[in-house]
Tab-separated table of C-alpha atoms and ligand atoms in Angstrom:
chain	number	residue	atom	x	y	z
A	1	MET	CA	-25.271	124.049	-30.066
A	2	PRO	CA	-23.238	122.645	-27.165
A	3	ILE	CA	-24.136	123.308	-23.542
A	4	THR	CA	-21.076	123.429	-21.328
A	5	ALA	CA	-19.891	125.090	-18.151
A	6	THR	CA	-18.810	128.102	-20.232
A	7	THR	CA	-22.261	128.676	-21.762
A	8	ARG	CA	-23.583	132.094	-20.705
A	9	VAL	CA	-27.191	133.206	-20.249
A	10	LEU	CA	-28.166	136.834	-20.787
A	11	GLY	CA	-31.484	138.082	-19.494
A	12	SER	CA	-32.919	139.812	-16.470
A	13	SER	CA	-36.289	137.994	-16.450
A	14	PRO	CA	-37.112	135.425	-13.790
A	15	ALA	CA	-37.194	132.982	-16.713
A	16	ALA	CA	-33.395	133.269	-16.979
A	17	ALA	CA	-32.900	132.045	-13.423
A	18	GLN	CA	-35.513	129.339	-13.959
A	19	LEU	CA	-33.610	128.173	-17.052
A	20	ILE	CA	-30.301	128.024	-15.188
A	21	GLU	CA	-31.862	125.973	-12.362
A	22	ALA	CA	-33.577	123.549	-14.737
A	23	VAL	CA	-30.448	122.992	-16.833
A	24	GLU	CA	-28.484	122.276	-13.681
A	25	ARG	CA	-31.090	119.775	-12.432
A	26	ARG	CA	-30.990	118.006	-15.773
A	27	THR	CA	-27.302	118.107	-16.664
A	28	GLY	CA	-25.399	119.035	-13.547
A	29	ILE	CA	-23.985	121.985	-15.522
A	30	ARG	CA	-24.344	125.400	-13.910
A	31	LEU	CA	-24.678	128.016	-16.683
A	32	ALA	CA	-23.250	131.465	-16.043
A	33	SER	CA	-25.637	134.385	-15.773
A	34	VAL	CA	-24.309	137.548	-17.463
A	35	GLU	CA	-25.670	141.066	-17.625
A	36	THR	CA	-24.134	142.187	-20.905
A	37	ALA	CA	-23.953	140.705	-24.376
A	38	PRO	CA	-22.594	138.602	-25.879
A	39	ALA	CA	-23.959	135.356	-24.480
A	40	GLU	CA	-24.659	131.975	-26.007
A	41	ILE	CA	-28.247	132.034	-24.731
A	42	GLU	CA	-30.145	135.333	-24.813
A	43	LEU	CA	-33.618	135.881	-23.378
A	44	PHE	CA	-35.746	138.973	-24.016
A	45	VAL	CA	-39.275	140.257	-23.677
A	46	ASP	CA	-40.560	142.226	-26.642
A	47	PRO	CA	-44.292	142.938	-26.783
A	48	ASN	CA	-44.101	143.266	-30.573
A	49	SER	CA	-42.671	139.818	-31.062
A	50	SER	CA	-45.788	137.685	-30.864
A	51	ALA	CA	-49.340	137.309	-29.547
A	52	PRO	CA	-49.924	137.248	-25.742
A	53	GLU	CA	-48.100	134.319	-24.101
A	54	GLY	CA	-46.264	133.710	-27.384
A	55	TYR	CA	-42.554	133.559	-28.106
A	56	THR	CA	-39.994	133.013	-30.807
A	57	LEU	CA	-37.067	130.689	-30.319
A	58	GLU	CA	-34.079	130.390	-32.620
A	59	ILE	CA	-31.398	127.862	-31.876
A	60	GLY	CA	-28.359	127.657	-34.139
A	61	ASP	CA	-24.861	128.524	-32.988
A	62	ARG	CA	-26.603	130.555	-30.310
A	63	ALA	CA	-30.071	130.388	-28.733
A	64	ILE	CA	-32.335	133.433	-28.675
A	65	ALA	CA	-35.765	133.368	-27.068
A	66	VAL	CA	-38.059	136.397	-27.273
A	67	GLY	CA	-41.314	136.394	-25.328
A	68	ALA	CA	-44.242	138.675	-26.058
A	69	ASP	CA	-44.505	138.974	-22.281
A	70	GLU	CA	-42.984	137.256	-19.255
A	71	ALA	CA	-45.324	134.289	-19.714
A	72	GLY	CA	-44.270	133.966	-23.350
A	73	LEU	CA	-40.608	133.993	-22.387
A	74	PHE	CA	-41.281	131.374	-19.703
A	75	TYR	CA	-42.905	129.188	-22.401
A	76	GLY	CA	-39.988	129.800	-24.769
A	77	VAL	CA	-37.689	128.542	-22.025
A	78	GLN	CA	-39.863	125.449	-21.530
A	79	THR	CA	-39.584	124.655	-25.242
A	80	LEU	CA	-35.843	125.215	-25.095
A	81	LEU	CA	-35.608	122.765	-22.186
A	82	GLN	CA	-37.521	120.202	-24.254
A	83	LEU	CA	-34.813	120.511	-26.911
A	84	LEU	CA	-31.957	119.690	-24.537
A	85	ARG	CA	-30.225	116.431	-25.505
A	86	GLN	CA	-27.261	114.366	-24.400
A	87	ASP	CA	-25.138	112.366	-26.823
A	88	ASP	CA	-21.701	110.762	-26.729
A	89	PHE	CA	-20.062	114.186	-26.966
A	90	GLY	CA	-21.991	115.856	-24.162
A	91	TRP	CA	-25.001	118.102	-23.774
A	92	GLY	CA	-26.520	120.358	-26.418
A	93	LEU	CA	-29.624	122.027	-27.796
A	94	LEU	CA	-31.284	120.848	-30.995
A	95	ARG	CA	-31.536	123.378	-33.819
A	96	ALA	CA	-34.872	125.157	-33.957
A	97	ASP	CA	-36.690	128.064	-35.523
A	98	VAL	CA	-39.999	128.418	-33.701
A	99	ALA	CA	-42.698	131.094	-33.707
A	100	ASP	CA	-45.338	129.950	-31.258
A	101	SER	CA	-48.396	131.212	-29.428
A	102	PRO	CA	-51.369	129.492	-27.819
A	103	ARG	CA	-54.654	128.647	-29.519
A	104	PHE	CA	-56.684	128.994	-26.295
A	105	PRO	CA	-56.152	131.512	-23.488
A	106	ARG	CA	-57.303	128.970	-20.960
A	107	ARG	CA	-55.230	125.828	-20.446
A	108	GLY	CA	-56.022	124.271	-17.123
A	109	VAL	CA	-55.454	121.357	-14.839
A	110	MET	CA	-57.451	120.514	-11.733
A	111	LEU	CA	-56.207	118.831	-8.587
A	112	ASP	CA	-58.777	117.351	-6.197
A	113	VAL	CA	-57.250	117.963	-2.767
A	114	ALA	CA	-60.516	117.072	-1.030
A	115	ARG	CA	-60.764	113.295	-1.599
A	116	HIS	CA	-57.073	113.031	-0.795
A	117	PHE	CA	-55.169	115.955	0.620
A	118	PHE	CA	-51.910	117.071	-0.985
A	119	GLY	CA	-49.715	119.467	0.986
A	120	VAL	CA	-48.030	122.649	-0.212
A	121	ASP	CA	-44.846	120.919	-1.403
A	122	ASP	CA	-46.823	118.415	-3.454
A	123	VAL	CA	-48.859	121.187	-5.024
A	124	LYS	CA	-45.678	123.110	-5.843
A	125	LYS	CA	-44.268	120.086	-7.620
A	126	PHE	CA	-47.554	119.692	-9.486
A	127	ILE	CA	-47.286	123.349	-10.540
A	128	ASP	CA	-43.704	122.825	-11.728
A	129	SER	CA	-44.567	119.846	-13.885
A	130	THR	CA	-47.783	121.237	-15.369
A	131	SER	CA	-46.577	124.807	-15.980
A	132	ALA	CA	-43.668	123.234	-17.890
A	133	LEU	CA	-46.331	121.955	-20.309
A	134	LYS	CA	-47.592	125.546	-20.657
A	135	PHE	CA	-50.732	125.099	-18.537
A	136	ASN	CA	-51.734	128.501	-17.182
A	137	HIS	CA	-54.604	127.748	-14.755
A	138	LEU	CA	-54.601	125.560	-11.646
A	139	HIS	CA	-58.071	124.700	-10.376
A	140	LEU	CA	-57.992	123.461	-6.777
A	141	HIS	CA	-61.020	121.405	-5.742
A	142	LEU	CA	-60.914	122.489	-2.093
A	143	SER	CA	-63.996	120.890	-0.624
A	144	ASP	CA	-66.061	117.777	-1.058
A	145	ASP	CA	-68.012	115.253	0.982
A	146	GLN	CA	-64.795	113.808	2.391
A	147	GLY	CA	-63.093	116.991	3.576
A	148	TRP	CA	-62.713	120.757	3.698
A	149	ARG	CA	-59.183	121.883	2.843
A	150	VAL	CA	-58.757	125.626	3.321
A	151	HIS	CA	-59.020	127.611	6.510
A	152	ILE	CA	-61.886	130.111	6.721
A	153	ASP	CA	-61.638	132.482	9.710
A	154	SER	CA	-65.361	133.116	10.031
A	155	TRP	CA	-66.240	129.390	9.978
A	156	PRO	CA	-63.263	127.829	11.827
A	157	ARG	CA	-64.847	124.462	12.558
A	158	LEU	CA	-64.577	123.574	8.842
A	159	THR	CA	-60.875	122.888	9.143
A	160	GLU	CA	-61.038	121.982	12.857
A	161	LEU	CA	-63.521	119.160	12.366
A	162	SER	CA	-63.714	118.318	8.653
A	163	ALA	CA	-60.140	118.101	7.444
A	164	SER	CA	-58.470	115.381	9.489
A	165	THR	CA	-58.986	112.470	7.082
A	166	SER	CA	-59.160	111.656	3.372
A	167	ALA	CA	-61.172	109.054	1.477
A	168	ASN	CA	-60.895	105.548	2.955
A	169	GLY	CA	-59.630	107.011	6.229
A	170	ASP	CA	-56.259	108.067	4.794
A	171	PRO	CA	-54.563	111.069	6.431
A	172	GLY	CA	-56.129	114.454	5.726
A	173	GLY	CA	-54.985	118.028	6.114
A	174	PHE	CA	-55.806	121.568	5.085
A	175	TYR	CA	-54.146	124.784	3.909
A	176	THR	CA	-53.777	127.669	6.307
A	177	LYS	CA	-54.315	131.030	4.641
A	178	ASP	CA	-50.578	131.385	4.554
A	179	ASP	CA	-50.209	128.013	2.821
A	180	TYR	CA	-52.827	129.010	0.284
A	181	ARG	CA	-51.056	132.295	-0.441
A	182	LYS	CA	-47.777	130.416	-0.886
A	183	ILE	CA	-49.430	128.214	-3.492
A	184	VAL	CA	-50.927	131.226	-5.271
A	185	ASP	CA	-47.548	133.001	-5.351
A	186	TYR	CA	-45.651	129.936	-6.490
A	187	ALA	CA	-48.180	129.416	-9.272
A	188	ALA	CA	-48.014	133.081	-10.310
A	189	ALA	CA	-44.227	132.876	-10.620
A	190	ARG	CA	-44.880	130.100	-13.172
A	191	HIS	CA	-47.681	131.999	-14.884
A	192	MET	CA	-50.521	129.937	-13.473
A	193	ILE	CA	-53.710	131.461	-12.112
A	194	VAL	CA	-55.227	129.597	-9.163
A	195	ILE	CA	-58.985	128.986	-9.310
A	196	PRO	CA	-60.297	127.928	-5.903
A	197	GLU	CA	-63.403	125.725	-5.893
A	198	ILE	CA	-65.838	125.244	-3.064
A	199	ASP	CA	-68.249	122.586	-4.269
A	200	LEU	CA	-71.895	123.546	-3.624
A	201	PRO	CA	-74.762	122.828	-3.069
A	202	GLY	CA	-73.977	119.074	-3.238
A	203	HIS	CA	-70.676	117.406	-2.300
A	204	THR	CA	-71.133	119.140	1.058
A	205	HIS	CA	-71.212	116.335	3.614
A	206	ALA	CA	-68.019	117.678	5.235
A	207	ILE	CA	-69.673	121.051	5.834
A	208	GLY	CA	-72.333	119.241	7.844
A	209	VAL	CA	-69.718	117.591	10.063
A	210	ALA	CA	-68.643	121.069	11.164
A	211	TYR	CA	-71.960	122.922	10.946
A	212	PRO	CA	-74.881	120.459	10.958
A	213	GLU	CA	-77.417	123.279	10.678
A	214	LEU	CA	-76.225	124.087	7.146
A	215	VAL	CA	-76.974	120.737	5.497
A	216	GLU	CA	-79.846	118.354	4.800
A	217	ALA	CA	-79.846	114.743	5.944
A	218	PRO	CA	-78.018	112.459	3.453
A	219	VAL	CA	-80.226	111.217	0.604
A	220	MET	CA	-79.288	107.691	-0.403
A	221	ASN	CA	-79.499	106.961	-4.123
A	222	ASP	CA	-79.313	103.561	-5.838
A	223	ASN	CA	-75.858	104.207	-7.313
A	224	LEU	CA	-74.453	105.256	-3.981
A	225	ILE	CA	-75.804	102.150	-2.300
A	226	ALA	CA	-74.548	99.850	-5.088
A	227	ASP	CA	-71.078	101.512	-5.242
A	228	SER	CA	-70.677	101.426	-1.470
A	229	ARG	CA	-71.525	97.735	-1.413
A	230	ARG	CA	-69.175	96.924	-4.318
A	231	LEU	CA	-66.275	98.883	-2.789
A	232	GLY	CA	-66.958	97.769	0.773
A	233	GLN	CA	-67.348	101.412	1.837
A	234	PRO	CA	-69.649	102.753	4.547
A	235	LEU	CA	-72.761	104.787	3.699
A	236	PRO	CA	-72.751	108.449	4.760
A	237	VAL	CA	-74.031	109.184	8.264
A	238	ALA	CA	-75.185	112.726	9.107
A	239	GLY	CA	-72.608	114.623	11.160
A	240	GLU	CA	-69.904	111.944	10.856
A	241	ILE	CA	-66.893	112.189	8.569
A	242	TYR	CA	-67.586	110.293	5.331
A	243	LEU	CA	-64.840	107.898	4.245
A	244	GLY	CA	-66.364	106.440	1.081
A	245	TRP	CA	-66.444	108.103	-2.314
A	246	GLY	CA	-70.055	107.720	-3.399
A	247	VAL	CA	-71.634	110.903	-4.755
A	248	GLY	CA	-74.935	112.711	-4.840
A	249	HIS	CA	-76.161	112.317	-1.275
A	250	SER	CA	-75.434	115.711	0.272
A	251	SER	CA	-76.945	119.170	-0.052
A	252	VAL	CA	-76.800	122.427	1.807
A	253	ARG	CA	-80.171	123.817	2.969
A	254	ILE	CA	-81.412	125.941	0.107
A	255	HIS	CA	-84.159	127.781	2.000
A	256	GLU	CA	-82.118	128.852	5.029
A	257	GLU	CA	-80.632	132.363	4.953
A	258	ARG	CA	-77.781	131.071	7.099
A	259	THR	CA	-76.607	129.054	4.067
A	260	TYR	CA	-76.110	132.256	2.084
A	261	ASP	CA	-74.322	133.932	5.005
A	262	PHE	CA	-71.989	130.971	4.861
A	263	VAL	CA	-71.499	131.166	1.104
A	264	ARG	CA	-70.932	134.929	1.283
A	265	ASP	CA	-68.312	134.607	4.035
A	266	VAL	CA	-66.450	131.790	2.334
A	267	VAL	CA	-66.482	133.526	-1.056
A	268	ARG	CA	-65.331	136.803	0.507
A	269	GLU	CA	-62.424	135.202	2.349
A	270	LEU	CA	-61.391	133.225	-0.722
A	271	ALA	CA	-61.671	136.302	-2.934
A	272	GLU	CA	-59.436	138.255	-0.537
A	273	MET	CA	-56.579	135.819	-0.949
A	274	THR	CA	-57.085	134.966	-4.610
A	275	PRO	CA	-55.618	137.474	-7.067
A	276	GLY	CA	-57.019	135.578	-10.074
A	277	PRO	CA	-60.407	136.623	-11.460
A	278	TYR	CA	-62.320	133.387	-10.764
A	279	ILE	CA	-64.101	131.584	-7.945
A	280	HIS	CA	-65.555	128.159	-8.748
A	281	ILE	CA	-68.674	127.249	-6.801
A	282	GLY	CA	-69.145	123.678	-7.974
A	283	GLY	CA	-72.617	122.584	-8.942
A	284	ASP	CA	-71.994	118.978	-9.990
A	285	GLU	CA	-74.026	115.914	-9.059
A	286	SER	CA	-76.433	117.515	-6.601
A	287	LEU	CA	-78.637	114.492	-6.946
A	288	GLY	CA	-80.322	114.993	-3.601
A	289	THR	CA	-81.300	118.627	-4.247
A	290	PRO	CA	-84.704	119.162	-5.923
A	291	GLN	CA	-84.261	120.865	-9.330
A	292	ALA	CA	-86.059	124.114	-8.453
A	293	ASP	CA	-83.998	124.433	-5.269
A	294	PHE	CA	-80.810	123.719	-7.167
A	295	ASP	CA	-81.602	126.433	-9.710
A	296	LEU	CA	-82.438	128.930	-6.988
A	297	PHE	CA	-79.155	128.158	-5.280
A	298	ALA	CA	-77.203	128.496	-8.534
A	299	GLU	CA	-78.675	131.948	-9.120
A	300	ARG	CA	-77.987	133.171	-5.623
A	301	ALA	CA	-74.508	131.673	-5.304
A	302	THR	CA	-73.287	132.998	-8.660
A	303	ALA	CA	-74.646	136.446	-7.729
A	304	ILE	CA	-72.687	136.294	-4.468
A	305	VAL	CA	-69.466	135.616	-6.379
A	306	VAL	CA	-70.145	138.585	-8.663
A	307	GLU	CA	-70.775	140.796	-5.604
A	308	ALA	CA	-67.386	139.728	-4.268
A	309	GLY	CA	-65.835	141.083	-7.461
A	310	LYS	CA	-65.015	137.752	-9.065
A	311	THR	CA	-66.216	135.827	-12.112
A	312	PRO	CA	-68.119	132.698	-11.088
A	313	VAL	CA	-67.187	129.343	-12.582
A	314	ALA	CA	-69.552	126.375	-12.227
A	315	TRP	CA	-69.863	122.799	-13.455
A	316	HIS	CA	-72.214	122.695	-16.416
A	317	GLU	CA	-75.252	121.501	-14.439
A	318	MET	CA	-75.708	125.040	-13.106
A	319	GLY	CA	-76.673	126.081	-16.637
A	320	SER	CA	-80.119	124.708	-15.796
A	321	ALA	CA	-80.774	127.898	-13.812
A	322	ALA	CA	-82.475	130.498	-16.013
A	323	ASP	CA	-81.034	133.505	-14.176
A	324	ILE	CA	-77.545	132.326	-13.421
A	325	ALA	CA	-75.312	135.410	-13.010
A	326	GLU	CA	-74.348	136.959	-16.321
A	327	GLY	CA	-70.834	136.118	-17.400
A	328	THR	CA	-70.607	132.912	-15.367
A	329	VAL	CA	-68.145	130.493	-16.927
A	330	GLY	CA	-69.415	126.924	-17.339
A	331	GLN	CA	-67.204	123.883	-17.104
A	332	TYR	CA	-68.490	121.124	-19.370
A	333	TRP	CA	-67.695	117.665	-18.026
A	334	GLY	CA	-70.079	115.606	-20.174
A	335	MET	CA	-68.990	113.255	-22.918
A	336	THR	CA	-67.620	114.179	-26.354
A	337	THR	CA	-71.081	113.119	-27.539
A	338	PRO	CA	-73.285	115.000	-25.072
A	339	GLU	CA	-75.921	113.041	-23.166
A	340	GLY	CA	-79.266	114.112	-21.671
A	341	THR	CA	-79.545	117.816	-20.947
A	342	HIS	CA	-75.786	118.481	-20.662
A	343	ALA	CA	-75.384	120.337	-23.971
A	344	GLU	CA	-78.394	122.562	-23.259
A	345	GLU	CA	-77.133	123.392	-19.771
A	346	ALA	CA	-73.680	124.232	-21.090
A	347	ALA	CA	-75.070	126.425	-23.880
A	348	HIS	CA	-77.046	128.465	-21.353
A	349	PHE	CA	-73.820	129.925	-19.912
A	350	VAL	CA	-73.122	131.358	-23.357
A	351	GLU	CA	-76.666	132.726	-23.670
A	352	ARG	CA	-76.001	134.534	-20.396
A	353	GLY	CA	-72.876	136.169	-21.745
A	354	GLY	CA	-70.489	133.635	-20.243
A	355	ALA	CA	-68.146	131.166	-21.858
A	356	LEU	CA	-67.118	127.525	-21.526
A	357	ILE	CA	-64.196	125.421	-20.409
A	358	MET	CA	-64.097	121.980	-21.973
A	359	SER	CA	-63.391	119.052	-19.666
A	360	ALA	CA	-65.091	116.297	-21.662
A	361	ALA	CA	-64.866	113.406	-19.206
A	362	ASN	CA	-64.204	110.593	-21.672
A	363	VAL	CA	-61.071	112.295	-23.033
A	364	THR	CA	-59.745	114.826	-20.481
A	365	TYR	CA	-60.368	113.061	-17.154
A	366	LEU	CA	-56.945	112.273	-15.778
A	367	ASP	CA	-58.408	109.968	-13.133
A	368	MET	CA	-59.670	107.427	-15.678
A	369	LYS	CA	-57.584	104.279	-16.127
A	370	TYR	CA	-55.274	103.979	-19.176
A	371	THR	CA	-56.107	100.315	-19.529
A	372	GLU	CA	-58.632	98.008	-17.900
A	373	ASP	CA	-55.992	96.612	-15.539
A	374	PHE	CA	-54.242	99.872	-14.591
A	375	PRO	CA	-53.883	99.815	-10.777
A	376	LEU	CA	-55.064	103.420	-10.187
A	377	GLY	CA	-58.086	105.352	-11.351
A	378	LEU	CA	-61.739	104.876	-12.175
A	379	THR	CA	-63.542	103.767	-15.340
A	380	TRP	CA	-66.999	105.373	-15.320
A	381	ALA	CA	-66.327	107.846	-18.155
A	382	ALA	CA	-64.028	105.698	-20.277
A	383	ILE	CA	-60.750	103.846	-20.373
A	384	ILE	CA	-58.503	106.615	-21.738
A	385	ASP	CA	-55.263	105.636	-23.439
A	386	VAL	CA	-52.835	108.369	-24.484
A	387	ARG	CA	-54.074	108.377	-28.051
A	388	SER	CA	-57.710	108.948	-27.127
A	389	ALA	CA	-56.664	111.663	-24.678
A	390	TYR	CA	-55.002	113.380	-27.641
A	391	GLU	CA	-57.437	112.894	-30.518
A	392	TRP	CA	-60.359	115.173	-29.782
A	393	GLU	CA	-61.496	118.659	-30.712
A	394	PRO	CA	-62.926	121.062	-28.091
A	395	THR	CA	-64.999	123.261	-30.432
A	396	THR	CA	-67.216	120.639	-32.087
A	397	ILE	CA	-68.825	119.046	-29.015
A	398	LEU	CA	-71.388	121.730	-28.206
A	399	ASP	CA	-73.510	123.882	-30.469
A	400	VAL	CA	-71.947	127.221	-29.458
A	401	PRO	CA	-69.723	129.659	-31.373
A	402	ASP	CA	-66.020	128.753	-31.333
A	403	THR	CA	-65.334	132.048	-29.578
A	404	ALA	CA	-67.361	130.843	-26.576
A	405	ILE	CA	-64.785	128.125	-25.887
A	406	LEU	CA	-62.167	129.582	-23.537
A	407	GLY	CA	-60.117	126.446	-23.584
A	408	VAL	CA	-59.518	123.101	-21.961
A	409	GLU	CA	-59.131	121.813	-18.420
A	410	ALA	CA	-57.964	118.338	-17.441
A	411	PRO	CA	-59.181	117.300	-13.957
A	412	LEU	CA	-57.492	114.848	-11.626
A	413	TRP	CA	-60.022	113.512	-9.121
A	414	SER	CA	-58.252	111.850	-6.248
A	415	GLU	CA	-60.455	109.038	-4.951
A	416	THR	CA	-57.801	106.423	-5.791
A	417	THR	CA	-54.615	108.509	-5.594
A	418	ARG	CA	-53.069	108.475	-2.124
A	419	THR	CA	-49.707	110.073	-2.935
A	420	LEU	CA	-48.296	112.560	-5.410
A	421	ASP	CA	-46.574	109.655	-7.171
A	422	ASP	CA	-50.017	108.130	-7.740
A	423	VAL	CA	-51.224	111.471	-9.084
A	424	GLU	CA	-48.259	111.738	-11.448
A	425	GLN	CA	-48.842	108.225	-12.762
A	426	LEU	CA	-52.291	109.259	-13.944
A	427	VAL	CA	-51.448	112.823	-15.006
A	428	PHE	CA	-48.318	112.081	-17.037
A	429	PRO	CA	-48.199	111.622	-19.928
A	430	ARG	CA	-51.894	112.363	-20.593
A	431	ALA	CA	-51.744	115.975	-19.383
A	432	ALA	CA	-49.274	116.569	-22.218
A	433	ALA	CA	-51.995	115.520	-24.667
A	434	GLN	CA	-54.405	118.099	-23.212
A	435	ALA	CA	-51.646	120.712	-23.191
A	436	GLU	CA	-51.207	120.267	-26.919
A	437	VAL	CA	-54.953	120.227	-27.625
A	438	ALA	CA	-55.217	123.531	-25.754
A	439	TRP	CA	-52.088	125.164	-27.197
A	440	SER	CA	-51.578	124.057	-30.769
A	441	PRO	CA	-53.559	125.093	-33.853
A	442	ARG	CA	-56.385	122.777	-34.826
A	443	GLU	CA	-54.978	122.222	-38.297
A	444	ALA	CA	-51.223	121.800	-38.326
A	445	PRO	CA	-49.000	119.130	-39.870
A	446	GLU	CA	-47.639	118.220	-36.425
A	447	ARG	CA	-51.018	118.154	-34.688
A	448	VAL	CA	-51.403	114.429	-35.402
A	449	TRP	CA	-50.863	111.361	-33.279
A	450	GLU	CA	-47.838	110.047	-35.201
A	451	SER	CA	-45.995	113.318	-34.600
A	452	PHE	CA	-47.208	113.795	-31.034
A	453	ARG	CA	-46.227	110.344	-29.818
A	454	VAL	CA	-42.630	110.813	-30.924
A	455	ARG	CA	-42.332	114.324	-29.437
A	456	LEU	CA	-43.985	113.069	-26.253
A	457	GLY	CA	-41.478	110.213	-26.051
A	458	SER	CA	-38.649	112.734	-26.039
A	459	LEU	CA	-39.897	114.161	-22.724
A	460	ALA	CA	-38.941	111.020	-20.779
A	461	PRO	CA	-35.403	112.159	-19.848
A	462	LEU	CA	-36.720	115.572	-18.803
A	463	TRP	CA	-39.409	114.028	-16.586
A	464	LYS	CA	-36.885	111.620	-15.098
A	465	ALA	CA	-34.542	114.491	-14.273
A	466	GLU	CA	-37.393	116.372	-12.617
A	467	GLY	CA	-38.523	113.296	-10.671
A	468	VAL	CA	-41.920	113.145	-12.382
A	469	ASP	CA	-43.274	109.635	-11.894
A	470	PHE	CA	-44.907	109.317	-15.340
A	471	HIS	CA	-46.588	106.187	-16.623
A	472	PRO	CA	-44.422	104.726	-19.425
A	473	ALA	CA	-47.425	103.839	-21.610
A	474	ASP	CA	-46.424	101.371	-24.314
A	475	GLU	CA	-48.111	103.460	-27.042
A	476	ILE	CA	-45.185	105.884	-26.794
A	477	PRO	CA	-41.615	105.400	-28.115
A	478	TRP	CA	-39.870	106.714	-24.975
A	479	SER	CA	-36.365	108.121	-25.496
A	480	ALA	CA	-33.556	106.873	-23.274
A	481	ARG	CA	-31.742	110.231	-23.309
B	501	TNX	C1	-67.521	113.029	-11.127
B	501	TNX	S1	-66.852	115.339	-12.686
B	501	TNX	C2	-67.374	114.084	-10.261
B	501	TNX	C3	-66.472	113.945	-9.109
B	501	TNX	C4	-65.803	112.611	-9.071
B	501	TNX	C5	-65.440	112.202	-10.465
B	501	TNX	C6	-64.656	110.924	-10.534
B	501	TNX	C7	-67.574	116.036	-11.556
B	501	TNX	C8	-67.864	117.438	-11.796
B	501	TNX	N1	-67.894	115.318	-10.469
B	501	TNX	O1	-67.163	114.191	-7.915
B	501	TNX	O2	-64.676	112.704	-8.270
B	501	TNX	O3	-66.614	112.052	-11.204
B	501	TNX	O4	-64.205	110.672	-11.835
């Protein structure tokens, strides 16, 4: 059906306004919003129409989208926008007859704002581009060795002293509480739940810059020393801002009560400004923390999150702790073929009544290079081309019931990304692969590479119109318009 300046949109949902804005950005055509039928494009919410977050979309002479809820309608609109085309005669929508709902309730992306800081406007743009792919969770990695990025009233030196720089001495920054709330609200308007992460008990060098009494002296490991030498980066020095990106050298003091006062305060303040149900407390790569201490910390920290009324999320290593709080969600970041004790640790979350998010590093990590010579990104987990990002199955990696898999999260670690353009180069198009893995049924005629690559290629004009700086990988037949 044609899209012209006389095309009318009927619908009182926020999705109607979002549609009108997006069509205008793409085509320059401002659709008319009307309050009574008839209209060429009609948008409704009808709880009987589909499963949660689902929608139906019929496009013929008219376009009718019906969401099971506001999120479903928002997703129906995103699909409609993907079907917008320009030809010699003008703009139009492709014919369609879609009944769609997500496979997994949890479809996430993570942005590491600790290694490099990204301000509110950057995060908003990241929310725009990822929610358009039907991601519904945004995990913000708010603290790491290199910086602390959210203001905490009861521990003000965190942002006073530990936020001014990023990795390699690039500019830093932090979110005021107001900034953080703006991000949360902006995400909610696009049906994304924000999951704040404070990484503990390792990845805590920056805490020690502000409050030396909370952390142990840095523990140098062989990898850290070798990486620092190879990259020409300094080694961590107690109490001084760390500008390298080696890992595993920092730990909070496990046997000091003050540490738990700190964790309790931070979790409480985060919980107060986070409407979503989750607080992530990290747990990865605490190489300098003795195992028994690490387990003790995992038990106490997850209990503190539960006391604050939230569901704890932790990287899978915390599954080593026998008494981790019941219901804690584990985030598996091992390989698609698990190594060492990773599978066991992950399974323990399920034994404790929790569930799992799959972030298998060798397929979902958005910070891995596409090709050996790609200018951005790392290589430790794998070189991940678009096809290998797409061709994996989240339920067959671990020996847990399928129902224990909440879904998928694709993390973007920001050691090498200095700007949002850098981030977008790594995230797009591979985030689209994870979006489809998380949304689409496991067995479907279209859930194959040959179909995906063509549909993915058709997103190029949309991304260009939205100013998304995607990587034009040569595996994909990108459409010109
Ligand atoms: C491992 S994955 C990390 C991060 C790094 C990332 C780089 C995980 C839970 N920890 O600290 O940034 O590798 O790819």
